[in-house]
Short mmCIF file of N, CA, C and O in Angstrom, two decimals:
data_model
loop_
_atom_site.label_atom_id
_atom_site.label_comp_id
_atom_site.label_asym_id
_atom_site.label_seq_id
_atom_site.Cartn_x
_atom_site.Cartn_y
_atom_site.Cartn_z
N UNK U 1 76.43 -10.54 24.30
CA UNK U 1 77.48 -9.65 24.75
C UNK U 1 77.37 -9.50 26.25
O UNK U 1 76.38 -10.01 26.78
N UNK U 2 78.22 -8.89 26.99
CA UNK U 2 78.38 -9.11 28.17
C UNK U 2 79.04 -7.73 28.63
O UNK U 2 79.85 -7.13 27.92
N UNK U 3 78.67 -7.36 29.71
CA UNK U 3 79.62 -5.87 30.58
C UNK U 3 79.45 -5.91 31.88
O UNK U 3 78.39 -6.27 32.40
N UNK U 4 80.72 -5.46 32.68
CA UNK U 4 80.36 -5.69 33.87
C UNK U 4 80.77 -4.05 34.51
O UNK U 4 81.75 -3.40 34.15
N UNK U 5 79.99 -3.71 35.27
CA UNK U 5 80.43 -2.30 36.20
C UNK U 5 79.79 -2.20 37.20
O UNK U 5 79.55 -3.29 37.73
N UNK U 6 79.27 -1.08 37.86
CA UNK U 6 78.37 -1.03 38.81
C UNK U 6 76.49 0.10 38.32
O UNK U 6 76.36 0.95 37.43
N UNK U 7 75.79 -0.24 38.98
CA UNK U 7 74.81 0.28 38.69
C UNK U 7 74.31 1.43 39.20
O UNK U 7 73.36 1.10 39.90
N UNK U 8 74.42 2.35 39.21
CA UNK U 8 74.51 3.83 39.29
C UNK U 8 72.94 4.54 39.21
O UNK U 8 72.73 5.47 39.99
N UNK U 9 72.13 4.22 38.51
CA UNK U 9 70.54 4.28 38.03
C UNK U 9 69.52 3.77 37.89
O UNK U 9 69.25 3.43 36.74
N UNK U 10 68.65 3.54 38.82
CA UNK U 10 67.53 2.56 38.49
C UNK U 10 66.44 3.60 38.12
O UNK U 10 66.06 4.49 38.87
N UNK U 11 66.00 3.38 36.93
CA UNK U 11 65.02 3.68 36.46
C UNK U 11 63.24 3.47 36.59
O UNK U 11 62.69 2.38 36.50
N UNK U 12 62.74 4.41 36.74
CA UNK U 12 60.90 3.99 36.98
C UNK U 12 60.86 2.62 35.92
O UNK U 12 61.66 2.43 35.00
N UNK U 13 59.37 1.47 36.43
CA UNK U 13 59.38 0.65 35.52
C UNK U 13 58.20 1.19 34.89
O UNK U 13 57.37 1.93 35.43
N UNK U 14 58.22 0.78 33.75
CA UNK U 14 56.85 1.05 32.85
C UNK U 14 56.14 -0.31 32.54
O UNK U 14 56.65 -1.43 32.54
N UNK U 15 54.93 0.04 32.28
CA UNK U 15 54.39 -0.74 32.20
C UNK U 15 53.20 -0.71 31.26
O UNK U 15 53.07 0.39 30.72
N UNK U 16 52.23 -1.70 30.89
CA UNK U 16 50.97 -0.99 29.73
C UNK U 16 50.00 -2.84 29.44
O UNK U 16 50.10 -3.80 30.20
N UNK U 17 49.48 -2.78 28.62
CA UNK U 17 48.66 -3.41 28.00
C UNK U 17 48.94 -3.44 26.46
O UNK U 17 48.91 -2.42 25.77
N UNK U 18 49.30 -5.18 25.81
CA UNK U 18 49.57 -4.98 24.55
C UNK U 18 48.10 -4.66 23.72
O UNK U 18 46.94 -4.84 24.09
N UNK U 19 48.53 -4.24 22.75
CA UNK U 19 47.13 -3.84 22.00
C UNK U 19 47.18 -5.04 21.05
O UNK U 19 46.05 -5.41 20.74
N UNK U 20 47.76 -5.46 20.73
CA UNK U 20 48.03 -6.98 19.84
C UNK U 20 47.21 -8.09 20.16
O UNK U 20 46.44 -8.72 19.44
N UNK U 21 47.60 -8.32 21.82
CA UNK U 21 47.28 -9.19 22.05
C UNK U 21 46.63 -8.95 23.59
O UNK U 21 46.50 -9.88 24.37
N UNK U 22 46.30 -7.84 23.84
CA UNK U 22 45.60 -7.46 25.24
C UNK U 22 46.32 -7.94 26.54
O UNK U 22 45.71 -7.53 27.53
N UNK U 23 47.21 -8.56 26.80
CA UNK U 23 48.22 -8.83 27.40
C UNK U 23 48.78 -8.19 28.30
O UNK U 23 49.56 -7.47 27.69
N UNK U 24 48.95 -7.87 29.94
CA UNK U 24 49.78 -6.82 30.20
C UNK U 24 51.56 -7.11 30.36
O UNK U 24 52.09 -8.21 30.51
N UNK U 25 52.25 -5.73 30.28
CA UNK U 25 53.57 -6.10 29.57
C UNK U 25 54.37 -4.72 31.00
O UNK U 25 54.05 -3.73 31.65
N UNK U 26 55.32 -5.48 30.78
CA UNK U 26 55.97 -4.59 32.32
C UNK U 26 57.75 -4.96 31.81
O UNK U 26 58.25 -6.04 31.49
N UNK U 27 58.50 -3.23 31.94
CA UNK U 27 60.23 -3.42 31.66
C UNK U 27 60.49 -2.12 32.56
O UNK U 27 59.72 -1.22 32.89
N UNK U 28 62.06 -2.38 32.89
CA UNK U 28 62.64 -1.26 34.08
C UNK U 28 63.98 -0.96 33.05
O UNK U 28 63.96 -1.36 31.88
N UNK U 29 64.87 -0.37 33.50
CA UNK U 29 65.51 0.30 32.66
C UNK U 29 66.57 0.63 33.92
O UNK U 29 66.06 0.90 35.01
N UNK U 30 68.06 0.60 33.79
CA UNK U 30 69.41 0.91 34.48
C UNK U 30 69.77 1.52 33.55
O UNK U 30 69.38 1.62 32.39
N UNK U 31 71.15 2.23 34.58
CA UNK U 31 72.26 2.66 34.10
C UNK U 31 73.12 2.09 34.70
O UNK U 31 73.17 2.32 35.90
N UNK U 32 74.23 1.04 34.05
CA UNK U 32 75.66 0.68 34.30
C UNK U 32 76.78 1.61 34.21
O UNK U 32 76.64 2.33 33.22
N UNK U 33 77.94 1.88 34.92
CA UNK U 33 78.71 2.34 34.32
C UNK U 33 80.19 1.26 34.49
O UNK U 33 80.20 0.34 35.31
N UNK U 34 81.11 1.51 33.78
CA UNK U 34 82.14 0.15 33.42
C UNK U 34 83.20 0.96 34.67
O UNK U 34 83.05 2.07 35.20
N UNK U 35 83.92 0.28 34.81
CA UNK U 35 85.07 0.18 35.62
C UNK U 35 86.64 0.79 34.68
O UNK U 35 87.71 0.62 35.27
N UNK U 36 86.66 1.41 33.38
CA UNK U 36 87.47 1.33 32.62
C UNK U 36 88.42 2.65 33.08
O UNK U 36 88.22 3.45 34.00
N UNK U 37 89.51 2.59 32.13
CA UNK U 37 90.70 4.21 32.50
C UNK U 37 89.22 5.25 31.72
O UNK U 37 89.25 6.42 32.12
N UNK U 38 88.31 5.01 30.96
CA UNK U 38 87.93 6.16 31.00
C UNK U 38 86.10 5.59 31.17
O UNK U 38 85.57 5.27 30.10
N UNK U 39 85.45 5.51 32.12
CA UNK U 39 84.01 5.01 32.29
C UNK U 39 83.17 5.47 31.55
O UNK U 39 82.95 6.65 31.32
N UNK U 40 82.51 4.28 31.03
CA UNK U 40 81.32 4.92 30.09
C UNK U 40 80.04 3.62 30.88
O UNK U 40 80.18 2.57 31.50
N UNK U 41 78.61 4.61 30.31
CA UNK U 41 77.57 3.91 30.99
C UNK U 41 76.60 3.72 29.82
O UNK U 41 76.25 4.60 29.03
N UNK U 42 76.29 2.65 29.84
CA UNK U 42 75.17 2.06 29.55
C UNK U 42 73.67 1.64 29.83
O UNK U 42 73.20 0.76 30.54
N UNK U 43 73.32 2.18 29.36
CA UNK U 43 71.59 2.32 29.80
C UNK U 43 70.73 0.67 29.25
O UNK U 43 70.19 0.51 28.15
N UNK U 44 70.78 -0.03 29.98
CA UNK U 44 69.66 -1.25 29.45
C UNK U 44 68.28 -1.82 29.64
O UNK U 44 67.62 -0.97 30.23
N UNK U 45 67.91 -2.38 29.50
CA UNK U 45 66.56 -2.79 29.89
C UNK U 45 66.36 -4.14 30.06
O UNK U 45 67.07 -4.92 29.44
N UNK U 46 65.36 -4.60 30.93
CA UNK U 46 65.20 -5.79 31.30
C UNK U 46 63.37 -5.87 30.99
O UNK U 46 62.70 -5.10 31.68
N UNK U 47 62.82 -6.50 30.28
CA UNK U 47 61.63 -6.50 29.81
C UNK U 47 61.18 -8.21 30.74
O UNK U 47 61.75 -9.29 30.86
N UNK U 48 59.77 -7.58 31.26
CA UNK U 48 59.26 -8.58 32.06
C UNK U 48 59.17 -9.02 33.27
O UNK U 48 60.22 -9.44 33.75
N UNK U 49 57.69 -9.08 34.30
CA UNK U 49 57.77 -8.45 35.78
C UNK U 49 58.83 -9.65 36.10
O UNK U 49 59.82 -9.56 36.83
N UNK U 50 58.45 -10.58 35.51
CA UNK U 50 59.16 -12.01 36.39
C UNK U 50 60.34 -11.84 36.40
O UNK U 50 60.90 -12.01 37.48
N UNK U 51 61.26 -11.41 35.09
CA UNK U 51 62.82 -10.75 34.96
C UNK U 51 62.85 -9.74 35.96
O UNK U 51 63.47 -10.07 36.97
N UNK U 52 62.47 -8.88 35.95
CA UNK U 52 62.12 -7.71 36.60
C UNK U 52 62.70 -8.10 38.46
O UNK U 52 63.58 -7.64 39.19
N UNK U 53 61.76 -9.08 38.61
CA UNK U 53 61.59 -9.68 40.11
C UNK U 53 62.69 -10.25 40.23
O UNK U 53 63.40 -9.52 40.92
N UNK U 54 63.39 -11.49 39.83
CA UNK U 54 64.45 -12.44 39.77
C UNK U 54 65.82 -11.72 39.89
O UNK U 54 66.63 -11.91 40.80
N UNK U 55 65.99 -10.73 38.70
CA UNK U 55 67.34 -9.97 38.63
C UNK U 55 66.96 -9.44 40.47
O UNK U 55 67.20 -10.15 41.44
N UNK U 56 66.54 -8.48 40.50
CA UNK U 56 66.12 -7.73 41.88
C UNK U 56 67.36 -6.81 41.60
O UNK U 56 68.14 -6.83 42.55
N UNK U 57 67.75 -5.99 40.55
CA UNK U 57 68.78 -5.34 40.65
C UNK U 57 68.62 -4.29 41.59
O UNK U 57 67.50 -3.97 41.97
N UNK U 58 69.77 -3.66 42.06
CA UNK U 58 69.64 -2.80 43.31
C UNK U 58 71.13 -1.68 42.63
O UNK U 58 72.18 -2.07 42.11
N UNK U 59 70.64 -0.23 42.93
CA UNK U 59 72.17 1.04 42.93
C UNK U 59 72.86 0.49 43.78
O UNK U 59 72.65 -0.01 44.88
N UNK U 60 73.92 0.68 43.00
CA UNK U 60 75.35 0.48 44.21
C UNK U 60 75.58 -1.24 43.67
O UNK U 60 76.49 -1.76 44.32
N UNK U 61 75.11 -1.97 42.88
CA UNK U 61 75.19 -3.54 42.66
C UNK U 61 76.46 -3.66 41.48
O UNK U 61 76.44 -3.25 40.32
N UNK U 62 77.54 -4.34 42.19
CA UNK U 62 78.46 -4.74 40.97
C UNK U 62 77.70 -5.80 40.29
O UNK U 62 77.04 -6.68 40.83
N UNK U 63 77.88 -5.60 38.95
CA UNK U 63 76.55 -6.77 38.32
C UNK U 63 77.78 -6.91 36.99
O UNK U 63 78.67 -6.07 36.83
N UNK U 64 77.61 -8.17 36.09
CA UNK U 64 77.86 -8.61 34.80
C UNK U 64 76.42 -8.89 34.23
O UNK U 64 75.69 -9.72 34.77
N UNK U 65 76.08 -8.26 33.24
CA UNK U 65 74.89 -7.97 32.22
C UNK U 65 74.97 -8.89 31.05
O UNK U 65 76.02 -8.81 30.41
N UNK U 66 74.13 -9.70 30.65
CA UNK U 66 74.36 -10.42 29.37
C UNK U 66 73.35 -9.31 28.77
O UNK U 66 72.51 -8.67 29.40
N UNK U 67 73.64 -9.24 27.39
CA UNK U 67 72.15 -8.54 26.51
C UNK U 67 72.49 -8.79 25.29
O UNK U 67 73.48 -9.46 24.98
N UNK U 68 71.79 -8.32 24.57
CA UNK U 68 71.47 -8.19 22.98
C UNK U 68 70.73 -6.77 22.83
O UNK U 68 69.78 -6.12 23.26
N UNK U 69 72.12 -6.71 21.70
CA UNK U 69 71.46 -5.15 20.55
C UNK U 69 70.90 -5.28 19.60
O UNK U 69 71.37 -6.05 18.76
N UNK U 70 69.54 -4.53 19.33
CA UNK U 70 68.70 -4.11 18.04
C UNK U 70 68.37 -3.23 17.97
O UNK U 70 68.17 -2.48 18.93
N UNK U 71 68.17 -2.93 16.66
CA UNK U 71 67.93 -1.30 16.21
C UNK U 71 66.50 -1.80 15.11
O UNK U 71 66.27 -2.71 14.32
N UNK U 72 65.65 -0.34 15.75
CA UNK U 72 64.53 -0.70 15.33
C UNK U 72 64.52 1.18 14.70
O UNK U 72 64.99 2.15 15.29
N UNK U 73 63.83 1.15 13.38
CA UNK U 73 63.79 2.77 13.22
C UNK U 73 61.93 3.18 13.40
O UNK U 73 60.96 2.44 13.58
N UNK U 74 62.02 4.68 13.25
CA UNK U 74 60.82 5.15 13.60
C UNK U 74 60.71 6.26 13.09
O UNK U 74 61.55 6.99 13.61
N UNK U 75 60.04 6.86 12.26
CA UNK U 75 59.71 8.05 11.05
C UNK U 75 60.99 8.59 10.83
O UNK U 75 61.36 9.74 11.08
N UNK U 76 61.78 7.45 10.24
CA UNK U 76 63.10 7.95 9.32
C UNK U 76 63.94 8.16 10.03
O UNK U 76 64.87 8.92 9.74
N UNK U 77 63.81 7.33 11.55
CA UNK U 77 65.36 7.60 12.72
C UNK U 77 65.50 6.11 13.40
O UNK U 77 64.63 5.27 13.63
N UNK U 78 66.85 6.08 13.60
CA UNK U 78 66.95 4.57 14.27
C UNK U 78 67.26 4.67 15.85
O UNK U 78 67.86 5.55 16.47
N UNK U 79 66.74 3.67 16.21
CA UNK U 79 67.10 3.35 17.88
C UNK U 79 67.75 2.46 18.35
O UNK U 79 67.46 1.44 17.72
N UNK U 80 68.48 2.25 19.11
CA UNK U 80 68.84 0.78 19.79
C UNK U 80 68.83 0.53 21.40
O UNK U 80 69.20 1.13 22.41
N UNK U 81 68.24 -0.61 21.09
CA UNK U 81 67.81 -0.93 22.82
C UNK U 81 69.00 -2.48 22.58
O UNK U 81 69.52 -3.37 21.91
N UNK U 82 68.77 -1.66 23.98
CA UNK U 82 69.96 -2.55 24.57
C UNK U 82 68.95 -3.64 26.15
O UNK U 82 68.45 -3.26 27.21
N UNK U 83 69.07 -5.13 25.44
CA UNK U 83 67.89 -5.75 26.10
C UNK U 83 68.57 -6.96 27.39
O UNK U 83 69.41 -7.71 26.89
N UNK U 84 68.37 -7.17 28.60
CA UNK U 84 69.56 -7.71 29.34
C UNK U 84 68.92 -8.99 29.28
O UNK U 84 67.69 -8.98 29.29
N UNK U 85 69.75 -10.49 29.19
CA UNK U 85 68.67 -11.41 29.71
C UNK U 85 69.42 -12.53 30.71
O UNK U 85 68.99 -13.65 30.98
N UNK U 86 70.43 -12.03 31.11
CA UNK U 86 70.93 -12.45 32.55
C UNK U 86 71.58 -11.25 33.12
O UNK U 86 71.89 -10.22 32.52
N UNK U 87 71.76 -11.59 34.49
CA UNK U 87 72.54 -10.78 35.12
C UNK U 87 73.37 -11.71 36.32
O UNK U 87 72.87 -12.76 36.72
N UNK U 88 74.60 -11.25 36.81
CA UNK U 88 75.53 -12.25 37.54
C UNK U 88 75.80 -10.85 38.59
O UNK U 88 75.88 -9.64 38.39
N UNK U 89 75.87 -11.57 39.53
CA UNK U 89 76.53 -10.51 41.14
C UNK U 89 77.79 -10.54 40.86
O UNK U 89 78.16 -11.57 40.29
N UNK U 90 78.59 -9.75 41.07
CA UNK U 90 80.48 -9.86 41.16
C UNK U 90 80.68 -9.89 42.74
O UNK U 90 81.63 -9.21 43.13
N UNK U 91 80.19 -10.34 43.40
CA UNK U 91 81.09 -10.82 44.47
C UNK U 91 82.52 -10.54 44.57
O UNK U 91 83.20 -9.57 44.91
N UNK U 92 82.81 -12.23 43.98
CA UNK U 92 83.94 -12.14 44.09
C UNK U 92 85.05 -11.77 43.31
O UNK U 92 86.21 -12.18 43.29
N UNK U 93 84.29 -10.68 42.52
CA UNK U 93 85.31 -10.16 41.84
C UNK U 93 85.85 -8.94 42.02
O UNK U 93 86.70 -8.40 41.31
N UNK U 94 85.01 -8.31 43.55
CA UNK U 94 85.41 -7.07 43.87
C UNK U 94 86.97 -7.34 44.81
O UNK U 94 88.02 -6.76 44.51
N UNK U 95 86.84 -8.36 45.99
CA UNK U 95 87.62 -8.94 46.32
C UNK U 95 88.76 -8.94 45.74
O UNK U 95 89.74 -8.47 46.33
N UNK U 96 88.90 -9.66 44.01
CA UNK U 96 90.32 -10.07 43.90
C UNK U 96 90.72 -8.19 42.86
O UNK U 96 91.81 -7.87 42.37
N UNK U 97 89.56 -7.46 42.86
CA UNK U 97 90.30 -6.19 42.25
C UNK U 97 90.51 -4.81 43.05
O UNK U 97 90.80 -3.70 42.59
N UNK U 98 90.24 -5.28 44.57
CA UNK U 98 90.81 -4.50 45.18
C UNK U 98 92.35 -5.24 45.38
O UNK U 98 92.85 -4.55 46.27
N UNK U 99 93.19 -6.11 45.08
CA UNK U 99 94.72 -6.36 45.57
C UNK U 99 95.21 -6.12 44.30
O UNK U 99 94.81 -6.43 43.18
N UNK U 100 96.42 -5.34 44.80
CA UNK U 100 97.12 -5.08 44.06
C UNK U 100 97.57 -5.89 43.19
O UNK U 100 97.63 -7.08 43.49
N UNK U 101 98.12 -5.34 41.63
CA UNK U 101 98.70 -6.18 40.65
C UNK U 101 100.07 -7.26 41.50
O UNK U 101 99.95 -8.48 41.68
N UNK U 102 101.15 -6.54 41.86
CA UNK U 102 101.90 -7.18 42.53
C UNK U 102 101.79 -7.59 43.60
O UNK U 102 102.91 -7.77 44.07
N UNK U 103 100.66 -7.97 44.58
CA UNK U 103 100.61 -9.05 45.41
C UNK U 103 100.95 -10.28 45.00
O UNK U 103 101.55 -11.12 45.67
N UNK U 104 100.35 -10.45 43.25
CA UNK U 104 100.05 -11.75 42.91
C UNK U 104 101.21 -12.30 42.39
O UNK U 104 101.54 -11.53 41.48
N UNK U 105 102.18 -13.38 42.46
CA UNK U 105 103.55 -13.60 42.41
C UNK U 105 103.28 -13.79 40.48
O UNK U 105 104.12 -13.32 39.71
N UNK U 106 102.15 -14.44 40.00
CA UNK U 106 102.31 -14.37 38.20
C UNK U 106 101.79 -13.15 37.42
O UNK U 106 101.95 -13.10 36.20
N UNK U 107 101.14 -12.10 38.12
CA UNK U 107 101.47 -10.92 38.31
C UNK U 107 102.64 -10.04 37.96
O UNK U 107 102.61 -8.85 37.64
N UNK U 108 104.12 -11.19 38.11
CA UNK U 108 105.06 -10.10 38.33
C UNK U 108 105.78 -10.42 36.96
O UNK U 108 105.75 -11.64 36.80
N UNK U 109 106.44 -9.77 35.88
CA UNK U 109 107.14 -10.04 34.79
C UNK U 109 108.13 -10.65 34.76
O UNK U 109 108.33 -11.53 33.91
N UNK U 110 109.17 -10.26 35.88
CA UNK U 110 110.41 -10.75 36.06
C UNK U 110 110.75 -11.70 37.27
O UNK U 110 110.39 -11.83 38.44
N UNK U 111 111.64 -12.31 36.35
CA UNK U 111 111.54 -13.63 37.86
C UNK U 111 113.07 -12.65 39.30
O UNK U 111 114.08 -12.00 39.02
N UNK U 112 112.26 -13.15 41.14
CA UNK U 112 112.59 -11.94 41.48
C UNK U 112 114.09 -12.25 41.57
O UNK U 112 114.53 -12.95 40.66
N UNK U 113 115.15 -11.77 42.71
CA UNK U 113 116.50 -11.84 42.41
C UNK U 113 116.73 -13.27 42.94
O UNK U 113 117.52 -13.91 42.24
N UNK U 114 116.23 -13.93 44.00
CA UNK U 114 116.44 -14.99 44.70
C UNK U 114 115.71 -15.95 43.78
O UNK U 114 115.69 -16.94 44.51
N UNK U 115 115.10 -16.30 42.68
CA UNK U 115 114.74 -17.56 41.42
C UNK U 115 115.75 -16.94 40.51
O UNK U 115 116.15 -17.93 39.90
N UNK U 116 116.57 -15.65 39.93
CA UNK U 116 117.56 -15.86 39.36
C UNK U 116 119.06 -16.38 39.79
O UNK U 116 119.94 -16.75 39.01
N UNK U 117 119.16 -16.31 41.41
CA UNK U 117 120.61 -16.51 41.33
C UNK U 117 120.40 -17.91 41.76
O UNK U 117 121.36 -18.67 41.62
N UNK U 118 119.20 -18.42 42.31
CA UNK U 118 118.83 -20.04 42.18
C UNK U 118 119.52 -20.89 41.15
O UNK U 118 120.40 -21.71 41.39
N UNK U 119 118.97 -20.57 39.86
CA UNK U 119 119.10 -21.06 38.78
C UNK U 119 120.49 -20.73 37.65
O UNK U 119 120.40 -21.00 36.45
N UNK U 120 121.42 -20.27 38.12
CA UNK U 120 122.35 -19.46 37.31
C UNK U 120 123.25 -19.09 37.71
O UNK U 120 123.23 -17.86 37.72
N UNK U 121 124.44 -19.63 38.23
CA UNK U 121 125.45 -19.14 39.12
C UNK U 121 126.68 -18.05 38.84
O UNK U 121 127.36 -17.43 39.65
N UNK U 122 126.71 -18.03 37.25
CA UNK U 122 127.42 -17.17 36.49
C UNK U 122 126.78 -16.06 36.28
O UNK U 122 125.55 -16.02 36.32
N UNK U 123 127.58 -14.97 36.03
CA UNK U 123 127.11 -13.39 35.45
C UNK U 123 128.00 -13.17 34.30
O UNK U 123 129.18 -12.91 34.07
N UNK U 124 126.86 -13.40 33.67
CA UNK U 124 127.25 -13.00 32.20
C UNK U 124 126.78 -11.82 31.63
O UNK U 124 126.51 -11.72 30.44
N UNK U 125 126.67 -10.86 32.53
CA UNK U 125 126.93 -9.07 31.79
C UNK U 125 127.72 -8.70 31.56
O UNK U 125 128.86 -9.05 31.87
N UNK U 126 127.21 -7.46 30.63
CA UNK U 126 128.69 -7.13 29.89
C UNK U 126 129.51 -6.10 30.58
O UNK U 126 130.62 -5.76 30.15
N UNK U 127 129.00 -5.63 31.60
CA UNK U 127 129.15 -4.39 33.06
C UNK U 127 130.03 -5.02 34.40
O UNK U 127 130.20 -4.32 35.41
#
């Protein structure tokens, strides 16, 4: 799955030692929020210093998030982590959503008056 907004929250990273396998284990944690008529945010995680390092996410970053959801339960309650395992810069997608809808000529629904009287020399209304 995929979302794109801006990042609003960077979270402390945590970090520990697996007991499994004695291993040490390191994840950081955002908050996205979407660009929508009504914004909602999403809290994810990125598990792993090297992920961790590579993304280099930064507040204030227009980002597109790939992740995967699982739900894991825990004395009779469920959770879901939400786990990222790419992330993409929007560049250039801030660019084309600051111009307006009608700058863009396929943008526009109706063809304007000068491609109708191009094509059509009669008026056939009923007015």
């Amino acid at each position: 799955m995929e979302i794109s907004g801006k990042i609003i929250v960077v979270l402390q990273a945590n970090s520990g030692t697996s007991r499994a396998t004695g291993n040490p284990w390191m994840s950081q944690e955002y908050v996205l929020e979407t660009h929508d008529q009504y914004p909602k945010k999403i809290c994810f995680r990125v598990f792993g210093e090297d992920r961790i390092k590579n993304f280099n996410i930064q507040a204030g970053e227009e980002l597109t998030v790939s992740f995967d959801i699982d739900a894991h339960e825990y004395n009779g309650r469920w959770f879901n982590s939400i786990n990222a395992w790419a992330v993409n810069r929007n560049n250039a997608a801030q660019t084309s959503t600051t111009q307006s809808p009608q700058a863009a000529p396929s943008a526009m629904p109706f063809p304007s008056a000068s491609e109708q009287s191009a094509g059509d020399s009669t008026d056939d209304l009923p007015f």
